[in-house]
Each structure stands twice: as structure tokens, then as C-alpha cells.
PDB file of C-alpha atoms in Angstrom:
ATOM      1  CA  ASN A   1      -5.775 -19.432  -0.801  1.00 70.00           C
ATOM      2  CA  ALA A   2      -3.690 -18.103   2.165  1.00 78.00           C
ATOM      3  CA  GLY A   3      -2.971 -14.664   0.212  1.00 91.00           C
ATOM      4  CA  VAL A   4       0.290 -12.909   1.508  1.00 95.00           C
ATOM      5  CA  THR A   5       1.196 -14.344   4.489  1.00 96.00           C
ATOM      6  CA  GLN A   6       3.921 -12.799   6.822  1.00 97.00           C
ATOM      7  CA  THR A   7       6.143 -13.824   9.696  1.00 97.00           C
ATOM      8  CA  PRO A   8       6.883 -13.302  12.223  1.00 97.00           C
ATOM      9  CA  LYS A   9       4.073 -10.764  13.114  1.00 95.00           C
ATOM     10  CA  PHE A  10       6.151  -9.180  16.047  1.00 96.00           C
ATOM     11  CA  ARG A  11       9.316  -9.336  16.535  1.00 96.00           C
ATOM     12  CA  VAL A  12      12.121  -7.080  19.155  1.00 97.00           C
ATOM     13  CA  LEU A  13      15.065  -6.284  18.330  1.00 97.00           C
ATOM     14  CA  LYS A  14      18.329  -5.027  20.594  1.00 97.00           C
ATOM     15  CA  THR A  15      20.501  -2.485  18.342  1.00 98.00           C
ATOM     16  CA  GLY A  16      23.066  -4.558  15.866  1.00 97.00           C
ATOM     17  CA  GLN A  17      21.295  -7.602  15.855  1.00 97.00           C
ATOM     18  CA  SER A  18      20.250  -9.542  12.733  1.00 96.00           C
ATOM     19  CA  MET A  19      17.109 -10.707  11.368  1.00 96.00           C
ATOM     20  CA  THR A  20      15.102 -11.914   8.510  1.00 97.00           C
ATOM     21  CA  LEU A  21      11.177 -10.911   7.424  1.00 98.00           C
ATOM     22  CA  LEU A  22       9.486 -13.973   5.290  1.00 97.00           C
ATOM     23  CA  CYS A  23       6.852 -13.042   3.200  1.00 98.00           C
ATOM     24  CA  ALA A  24       5.008 -15.923   1.122  1.00 98.00           C
ATOM     25  CA  GLN A  25       2.276 -15.689  -1.656  1.00 96.00           C
ATOM     26  CA  ASP A  26       0.560 -18.432  -3.228  1.00 95.00           C
ATOM     27  CA  MET A  27      -1.515 -16.480  -5.832  1.00 91.00           C
ATOM     28  CA  ASN A  28       1.791 -17.122  -8.825  1.00 91.00           C
ATOM     29  CA  HIS A  29       1.934 -13.693  -8.448  1.00 91.00           C
ATOM     30  CA  GLU A  30       5.300 -12.087 -10.421  1.00 89.00           C
ATOM     31  CA  TYR A  31       6.013  -9.220  -8.402  1.00 90.00           C
ATOM     32  CA  MET A  32       6.527  -8.901  -4.955  1.00 92.00           C
ATOM     33  CA  TYR A  33       7.157  -5.367  -2.759  1.00 93.00           C
ATOM     34  CA  TRP A  34       8.484  -5.035   0.826  1.00 96.00           C
ATOM     35  CA  TYR A  35       7.206  -1.843   2.249  1.00 95.00           C
ATOM     36  CA  ARG A  36       7.339   0.137   5.737  1.00 96.00           C
ATOM     37  CA  GLN A  37       5.163   2.056   7.270  1.00 95.00           C
ATOM     38  CA  ASP A  38       5.690   4.661   9.925  1.00 93.00           C
ATOM     39  CA  PRO A  39       3.328   5.925  12.404  1.00 85.00           C
ATOM     40  CA  GLY A  40       0.796   8.680  10.449  1.00 77.00           C
ATOM     41  CA  MET A  41       2.867   7.939   6.845  1.00 80.00           C
ATOM     42  CA  GLY A  42       1.661   6.171   3.873  1.00 83.00           C
ATOM     43  CA  LEU A  43       3.573   3.224   3.161  1.00 90.00           C
ATOM     44  CA  ARG A  44       7.103   3.607   1.460  1.00 93.00           C
ATOM     45  CA  LEU A  45       8.744   0.964  -0.632  1.00 92.00           C
ATOM     46  CA  ILE A  46      12.219  -0.723   0.347  1.00 96.00           C
ATOM     47  CA  HIS A  47      13.069  -3.132  -2.087  1.00 95.00           C
ATOM     48  CA  TYR A  48      10.952  -5.021  -4.912  1.00 92.00           C
ATOM     49  CA  SER A  49      11.230  -7.677  -7.441  1.00 92.00           C
ATOM     50  CA  VAL A  50       9.760  -8.570 -10.584  1.00 88.00           C
ATOM     51  CA  GLY A  51      10.713 -12.215 -10.534  1.00 90.00           C
ATOM     52  CA  GLU A  52      12.274 -15.078  -9.545  1.00 93.00           C
ATOM     53  CA  GLY A  53      16.031 -14.240  -9.028  1.00 93.00           C
ATOM     54  CA  THR A  54      15.865 -10.408  -9.520  1.00 92.00           C
ATOM     55  CA  THR A  55      15.357  -7.525  -7.158  1.00 94.00           C
ATOM     56  CA  ALA A  56      15.296  -3.565  -7.187  1.00 93.00           C
ATOM     57  CA  LYS A  57      15.794  -0.950  -4.720  1.00 94.00           C
ATOM     58  CA  GLY A  58      12.797   1.339  -3.876  1.00 92.00           C
ATOM     59  CA  GLU A  59      12.467   4.376  -2.443  1.00 90.00           C
ATOM     60  CA  VAL A  60      14.086   3.402   0.768  1.00 95.00           C
ATOM     61  CA  PRO A  61      16.518   0.525   0.592  1.00 96.00           C
ATOM     62  CA  ASP A  62      19.384   1.582   3.075  1.00 96.00           C
ATOM     63  CA  GLY A  63      20.059  -1.172   5.959  1.00 97.00           C
ATOM     64  CA  TYR A  64      18.187  -3.656   4.228  1.00 98.00           C
ATOM     65  CA  ASN A  65      18.496  -6.438   1.848  1.00 97.00           C
ATOM     66  CA  VAL A  66      15.995  -9.010  -0.039  1.00 98.00           C
ATOM     67  CA  SER A  67      16.416 -12.111  -2.017  1.00 97.00           C
ATOM     68  CA  ARG A  68      13.895 -13.714  -4.387  1.00 97.00           C
ATOM     69  CA  LEU A  69      15.233 -17.479  -4.491  1.00 94.00           C
ATOM     70  CA  LYS A  70      11.524 -19.034  -5.234  1.00 95.00           C
ATOM     71  CA  LYS A  71       8.834 -17.303  -6.787  1.00 95.00           C
ATOM     72  CA  GLN A  72       6.261 -17.714  -4.113  1.00 96.00           C
ATOM     73  CA  ASN A  73       8.832 -16.294  -1.063  1.00 97.00           C
ATOM     74  CA  PHE A  74      10.505 -12.774  -0.673  1.00 98.00           C
ATOM     75  CA  LEU A  75      12.885 -12.100   1.865  1.00 98.00           C
ATOM     76  CA  LEU A  76      13.554  -9.350   3.865  1.00 98.00           C
ATOM     77  CA  GLY A  77      16.491  -8.922   5.856  1.00 98.00           C
ATOM     78  CA  LEU A  78      18.184  -6.400   7.965  1.00 96.00           C
ATOM     79  CA  GLU A  79      21.766  -7.133   8.779  1.00 93.00           C
ATOM     80  CA  SER A  80      22.546  -4.991  11.798  1.00 96.00           C
ATOM     81  CA  ALA A  81      19.245  -3.777  12.966  1.00 97.00           C
ATOM     82  CA  ALA A  82      19.004   0.297  13.790  1.00 97.00           C
ATOM     83  CA  PRO A  83      16.453   1.527  16.143  1.00 97.00           C
ATOM     84  CA  SER A  84      15.431   3.985  12.778  1.00 96.00           C
ATOM     85  CA  GLN A  85      14.152   0.812  11.478  1.00 97.00           C
ATOM     86  CA  THR A  86      11.512   0.280  14.063  1.00 97.00           C
ATOM     87  CA  SER A  87       8.281   0.286  11.855  1.00 97.00           C
ATOM     88  CA  VAL A  88       5.306  -2.015  10.872  1.00 97.00           C
ATOM     89  CA  TYR A  89       6.778  -3.952   7.590  1.00 98.00           C
ATOM     90  CA  PHE A  90       4.302  -5.005   4.791  1.00 97.00           C
ATOM     91  CA  CYS A  91       5.053  -7.564   2.171  1.00 97.00           C
ATOM     92  CA  ALA A  92       2.631  -7.220  -1.553  1.00 93.00           C
ATOM     93  CA  SER A  93       2.646  -9.259  -4.604  1.00 92.00           C
ATOM     94  CA  SER A  94       0.972  -8.326  -7.702  1.00 87.00           C
ATOM     95  CA  TYR A  95       0.418 -10.283 -11.432  1.00 79.00           C
ATOM     96  CA  SER A  96       1.711  -7.990 -13.855  1.00 65.00           C
ATOM     97  CA  ASP A  97       3.111  -4.209 -14.124  1.00 51.00           C
ATOM     98  CA  GLY A  98       0.205  -2.107 -15.083  1.00 49.00           C
ATOM     99  CA  GLY A  99      -2.017  -4.626 -16.696  1.00 47.00           C
ATOM    100  CA  LEU A 100      -0.188  -4.832 -20.137  1.00 46.00           C
ATOM    101  CA  ALA A 101      -0.201  -8.613 -19.878  1.00 42.00           C
ATOM    102  CA  GLY A 102      -4.389  -8.468 -19.385  1.00 38.00           C
ATOM    103  CA  GLY A 103      -3.990  -9.379 -15.426  1.00 39.00           C
ATOM    104  CA  THR A 104      -4.858  -7.409 -12.881  1.00 47.00           C
ATOM    105  CA  ASP A 105      -1.995  -5.360 -11.413  1.00 64.00           C
ATOM    106  CA  THR A 106      -3.705  -4.747  -8.136  1.00 77.00           C
ATOM    107  CA  GLN A 107      -0.888  -5.204  -5.175  1.00 84.00           C
ATOM    108  CA  TYR A 108      -1.908  -7.608  -2.571  1.00 89.00           C
ATOM    109  CA  PHE A 109      -0.938  -6.698   0.825  1.00 93.00           C
ATOM    110  CA  GLY A 110       0.047  -9.360   3.760  1.00 95.00           C
ATOM    111  CA  PRO A 111      -0.994  -8.265   7.409  1.00 95.00           C
ATOM    112  CA  GLY A 112       2.318  -6.634   8.171  1.00 96.00           C
ATOM    113  CA  THR A 113       5.097  -7.327  10.933  1.00 97.00           C
ATOM    114  CA  ARG A 114       5.490  -5.162  13.542  1.00 96.00           C
ATOM    115  CA  LEU A 115       9.100  -4.689  14.374  1.00 97.00           C
ATOM    116  CA  THR A 116      10.800  -3.028  17.305  1.00 97.00           C
ATOM    117  CA  VAL A 117      14.208  -2.038  17.575  1.00 97.00           C
ATOM    118  CA  LEU A 118      15.594  -1.134  21.142  1.00 97.00           C
TER     119      LEU A 118
ATOM    120  CA  GLY B   1       9.373  14.346  -1.987  1.00 42.00           C
ATOM    121  CA  GLU B   2       5.858  12.979  -2.302  1.00 50.00           C
ATOM    122  CA  SER B   3       3.883  13.043  -5.467  1.00 62.00           C
ATOM    123  CA  VAL B   4       0.698  12.202  -4.000  1.00 74.00           C
ATOM    124  CA  GLY B   5      -1.141  13.295  -0.702  1.00 69.00           C
ATOM    125  CA  LEU B   6      -4.293  13.984   1.091  1.00 61.00           C
ATOM    126  CA  HIS B   7      -5.588  17.298   2.427  1.00 63.00           C
ATOM    127  CA  LEU B   8      -7.240  16.303   5.462  1.00 77.00           C
ATOM    128  CA  PRO B   9      -5.819  13.849   8.201  1.00 86.00           C
ATOM    129  CA  THR B  10      -8.841  13.269   9.852  1.00 91.00           C
ATOM    130  CA  LEU B  11     -12.587  12.855   8.672  1.00 94.00           C
ATOM    131  CA  SER B  12     -15.275  12.654  11.213  1.00 95.00           C
ATOM    132  CA  VAL B  13     -19.125  11.604   9.169  1.00 96.00           C
ATOM    133  CA  GLN B  14     -22.312  10.865  10.457  1.00 96.00           C
ATOM    134  CA  GLU B  15     -23.387   7.493   9.661  1.00 96.00           C
ATOM    135  CA  GLY B  16     -25.452   6.979   6.693  1.00 96.00           C
ATOM    136  CA  ASP B  17     -24.170  10.621   5.196  1.00 96.00           C
ATOM    137  CA  ASN B  18     -21.412   9.629   2.229  1.00 96.00           C
ATOM    138  CA  SER B  19     -18.111  10.912   2.381  1.00 96.00           C
ATOM    139  CA  ILE B  20     -15.553  12.180   0.303  1.00 96.00           C
ATOM    140  CA  ILE B  21     -11.804  12.062   0.942  1.00 95.00           C
ATOM    141  CA  ASN B  22      -9.463  14.016  -1.472  1.00 93.00           C
ATOM    142  CA  CYS B  23      -6.286  13.451  -2.794  1.00 93.00           C
ATOM    143  CA  ALA B  24      -3.944  15.979  -4.654  1.00 91.00           C
ATOM    144  CA  TYR B  25      -0.940  14.872  -6.756  1.00 89.00           C
ATOM    145  CA  SER B  26       1.836  16.757  -8.505  1.00 86.00           C
ATOM    146  CA  ASN B  27       3.161  14.939 -11.387  1.00 83.00           C
ATOM    147  CA  SER B  28       0.880  15.565 -14.202  1.00 81.00           C
ATOM    148  CA  ALA B  29       2.078  12.733 -16.265  1.00 81.00           C
ATOM    149  CA  SER B  30       0.773  10.226 -13.414  1.00 83.00           C
ATOM    150  CA  ASP B  31      -1.444   7.980 -15.199  1.00 85.00           C
ATOM    151  CA  TYR B  32      -2.695   5.046 -12.531  1.00 88.00           C
ATOM    152  CA  PHE B  33      -4.087   5.523  -9.104  1.00 91.00           C
ATOM    153  CA  ILE B  34      -5.726   3.356  -6.419  1.00 91.00           C
ATOM    154  CA  TRP B  35      -7.092   3.957  -3.631  1.00 93.00           C
ATOM    155  CA  TYR B  36      -6.777   1.809  -0.520  1.00 93.00           C
ATOM    156  CA  LYS B  37      -8.093   1.193   2.821  1.00 95.00           C
ATOM    157  CA  GLN B  38      -6.571  -0.165   5.730  1.00 94.00           C
ATOM    158  CA  GLU B  39      -8.040  -0.873   8.785  1.00 94.00           C
ATOM    159  CA  SER B  40      -6.142  -1.019  12.291  1.00 90.00           C
ATOM    160  CA  GLY B  41      -3.896  -3.869  12.749  1.00 88.00           C
ATOM    161  CA  LYS B  42      -4.058  -4.857   8.938  1.00 91.00           C
ATOM    162  CA  GLY B  43      -2.708  -4.194   5.668  1.00 92.00           C
ATOM    163  CA  PRO B  44      -3.890  -1.938   3.402  1.00 93.00           C
ATOM    164  CA  GLN B  45      -6.683  -3.396   0.861  1.00 92.00           C
ATOM    165  CA  PHE B  46      -7.926  -2.626  -2.680  1.00 90.00           C
ATOM    166  CA  ILE B  47     -10.839  -0.584  -3.339  1.00 92.00           C
ATOM    167  CA  ILE B  48     -11.012   0.871  -6.689  1.00 92.00           C
ATOM    168  CA  ASP B  49      -8.278   2.223  -8.713  1.00 90.00           C
ATOM    169  CA  ILE B  50      -9.002   4.585 -11.835  1.00 92.00           C
ATOM    170  CA  ARG B  51      -6.490   5.509 -14.721  1.00 90.00           C
ATOM    171  CA  SER B  52      -5.890   8.595 -16.622  1.00 89.00           C
ATOM    172  CA  ASN B  53      -8.379   7.830 -19.303  1.00 90.00           C
ATOM    173  CA  MET B  54     -11.311   8.136 -17.447  1.00 92.00           C
ATOM    174  CA  ASP B  55     -12.564  10.781 -15.157  1.00 95.00           C
ATOM    175  CA  LYS B  56     -14.927   8.324 -12.878  1.00 96.00           C
ATOM    176  CA  ARG B  57     -15.099   4.758 -11.999  1.00 95.00           C
ATOM    177  CA  GLN B  58     -17.859   3.265  -9.843  1.00 95.00           C
ATOM    178  CA  GLY B  59     -17.412   0.044  -7.415  1.00 92.00           C
ATOM    179  CA  GLN B  60     -20.159  -0.759  -4.951  1.00 91.00           C
ATOM    180  CA  ARG B  61     -21.418   2.096  -2.802  1.00 95.00           C
ATOM    181  CA  VAL B  62     -17.608   3.949  -4.139  1.00 96.00           C
ATOM    182  CA  THR B  63     -16.946   6.290  -6.716  1.00 97.00           C
ATOM    183  CA  VAL B  64     -13.800   7.928  -7.266  1.00 96.00           C
ATOM    184  CA  LEU B  65     -13.338  10.947  -9.360  1.00 97.00           C
ATOM    185  CA  LEU B  66     -10.268  12.269 -11.333  1.00 96.00           C
ATOM    186  CA  ASN B  67      -9.442  15.849 -12.608  1.00 95.00           C
ATOM    187  CA  LYS B  68      -6.674  16.152 -14.604  1.00 92.00           C
ATOM    188  CA  THR B  69      -6.745  19.668 -14.594  1.00 92.00           C
ATOM    189  CA  VAL B  70      -5.938  20.397 -11.285  1.00 92.00           C
ATOM    190  CA  LYS B  71      -4.489  17.230 -10.186  1.00 92.00           C
ATOM    191  CA  HIS B  72      -7.019  16.188  -7.992  1.00 93.00           C
ATOM    192  CA  LEU B  73      -8.672  12.660  -7.093  1.00 93.00           C
ATOM    193  CA  SER B  74     -11.576  11.911  -4.595  1.00 95.00           C
ATOM    194  CA  LEU B  75     -12.996   8.757  -2.921  1.00 97.00           C
ATOM    195  CA  GLN B  76     -16.889   8.817  -2.597  1.00 97.00           C
ATOM    196  CA  ILE B  77     -18.295   6.861   0.076  1.00 97.00           C
ATOM    197  CA  ALA B  78     -22.077   6.481  -0.438  1.00 97.00           C
ATOM    198  CA  ALA B  79     -24.233   5.867   3.156  1.00 96.00           C
ATOM    199  CA  THR B  80     -21.261   5.562   5.397  1.00 96.00           C
ATOM    200  CA  GLN B  81     -21.209   2.296   7.463  1.00 96.00           C
ATOM    201  CA  PRO B  82     -19.164   1.704  11.058  1.00 95.00           C
ATOM    202  CA  GLY B  83     -17.620  -0.762   8.902  1.00 95.00           C
ATOM    203  CA  ASP B  84     -15.970   2.021   6.845  1.00 97.00           C
ATOM    204  CA  SER B  85     -13.930   3.214   9.481  1.00 97.00           C
ATOM    205  CA  ALA B  86     -10.269   3.165   9.096  1.00 96.00           C
ATOM    206  CA  VAL B  87      -7.457   4.987   7.511  1.00 94.00           C
ATOM    207  CA  TYR B  88      -7.690   5.683   3.200  1.00 95.00           C
ATOM    208  CA  PHE B  89      -4.808   6.277   0.921  1.00 92.00           C
ATOM    209  CA  CYS B  90      -4.577   7.179  -2.558  1.00 92.00           C
ATOM    210  CA  ALA B  91      -1.542   5.699  -4.173  1.00 90.00           C
ATOM    211  CA  GLU B  92      -0.324   6.315  -7.449  1.00 87.00           C
ATOM    212  CA  ASN B  93       1.087   3.386  -9.209  1.00 82.00           C
ATOM    213  CA  LEU B  94       4.212   2.818 -10.740  1.00 77.00           C
ATOM    214  CA  GLY B  95       3.802  -0.364 -12.356  1.00 71.00           C
ATOM    215  CA  ALA B  96       7.014  -2.868 -11.419  1.00 70.00           C
ATOM    216  CA  ASP B  97       8.132   0.199  -9.310  1.00 75.00           C
ATOM    217  CA  GLY B  98       5.730  -0.294  -6.695  1.00 77.00           C
ATOM    218  CA  LEU B  99       3.144   2.587  -5.245  1.00 82.00           C
ATOM    219  CA  THR B 100       3.952   6.035  -3.905  1.00 86.00           C
ATOM    220  CA  PHE B 101       1.613   6.395  -0.880  1.00 88.00           C
ATOM    221  CA  GLY B 102       0.025   9.269   0.181  1.00 86.00           C
ATOM    222  CA  LYS B 103      -0.256  10.191   3.866  1.00 84.00           C
ATOM    223  CA  GLY B 104      -3.518   8.705   4.741  1.00 90.00           C
ATOM    224  CA  THR B 105      -6.860  10.330   5.797  1.00 93.00           C
ATOM    225  CA  HIS B 106      -8.814   8.596   9.146  1.00 94.00           C
ATOM    226  CA  LEU B 107     -12.177   8.156   8.507  1.00 96.00           C
ATOM    227  CA  ILE B 108     -14.689   8.631  11.974  1.00 96.00           C
ATOM    228  CA  ILE B 109     -18.078   7.404  11.830  1.00 95.00           C
ATOM    229  CA  GLN B 110     -20.355   8.970  14.352  1.00 93.00           C
ATOM    230  CA  PRO B 111     -23.399   7.143  15.160  1.00 89.00           C
TER     231      PRO B 111
END
């Protein structure tokens, strides 16, 4: 199993450009998440999905859109990049929402995408 | 504002000593916490978790203690090794709503 993978690993954008970050997981997890991490900070939740075709806003959703067309993929889009979106972006997935179904609810993280917006 | 936070941004310990990393939370209704380890250039890695119906949970060389009275939890690492050098985060697990992370403690291992 590859676990959680993210592409690209690095990207530099100019202000106003758009891009899509791809997250893929091969663990058949229902839940997927996008976080951003700024220097010296913990991760903050941008958007998440509790299943194929569903998405929801997290703590810092403004300026981002997401789509979950396939269970294994979760896309994060920036329509018009701004310097404030310079950050490291992490995707995560988990089996369930709290172990209620008997499965693990540990979130597994990808290696991150380092994005710089000039 | 943050619901979880760590007391110290940096903790330096001698190799072989025990490390204790602390975390405080503000929401008395919080019932599920996770400790993550993040090495440089990598994503967070699950270490150990604890639910509010427990006071203590042990893993391999790690122990998490939860004090609900003072809303404090700690991560203890026994016989700290160079490979333990990383940033450690406590996080509140909100279930399907994701995780709320503290700011992290950078554990530095002195030879």
C-alpha cells in the first residue's frame, strides 16, 4: 500500500494563477481532509469529505474549493492564488468518524505539498 | 481560538533521558486526543491516542496521561533516542470534522 500520496510535492505560483492539488489514498478510507500548515503552527483544517460526492468546510475554507468525485481521490483547488496561501498543504484520510463502526479513526497523512505564491 | 495548545515551543533532553511534552485544552467536553510526531519535511505521524474514559494509555516507549480535572494531557517518551527528534503535536479529534492541532513542541535530543 502506498498510503496517502500527494502531487505535486512543490509548486510556485504567481498571484492570480490557479492550480489543483491531488490527494490519493489506497486504504479504502471514507473520510478525507485537507489541512494547511504555516511556519511554527499546527495544522488547520481547510475542507473535508465524509464520502464520495460530499464535501464540507473546515476552519479556513476561504479561497479554496474541493471535490471528491472518486472515493480514493480528494482534490484541492485554488482558483486565484494569493500570497497568503503560501503554505505546506497536507492531505489525510481516515476510516471512520470516531470508531463507532469499530474501525480505526486514526488520520493518516500524506507527505505534503509545499506551495509558494509570489 | 485554539482549543488545544502546548506549553513549550522547544524541549531539549539528553539522549537516554525521559521526555515529557505537555498540552492543555480548553473545552471540558473534549473527549478524544491524539499525539502526532512530525519529522522535518514529512507529514504528521500517529503516535498514540486517548479517550476521556481513560487516564493513561501506554504504547511502545510512549505513555499518554490525561487529567480531565485540569484539562491537561502529556506525552512521555522513555529513553529518548536521536530518532525521537521531531515536532510533537497534540490534537483534539472532532471525528468527521477533523482534527484541531496545537502549535507543537520541537523535541531536541542532546548527545
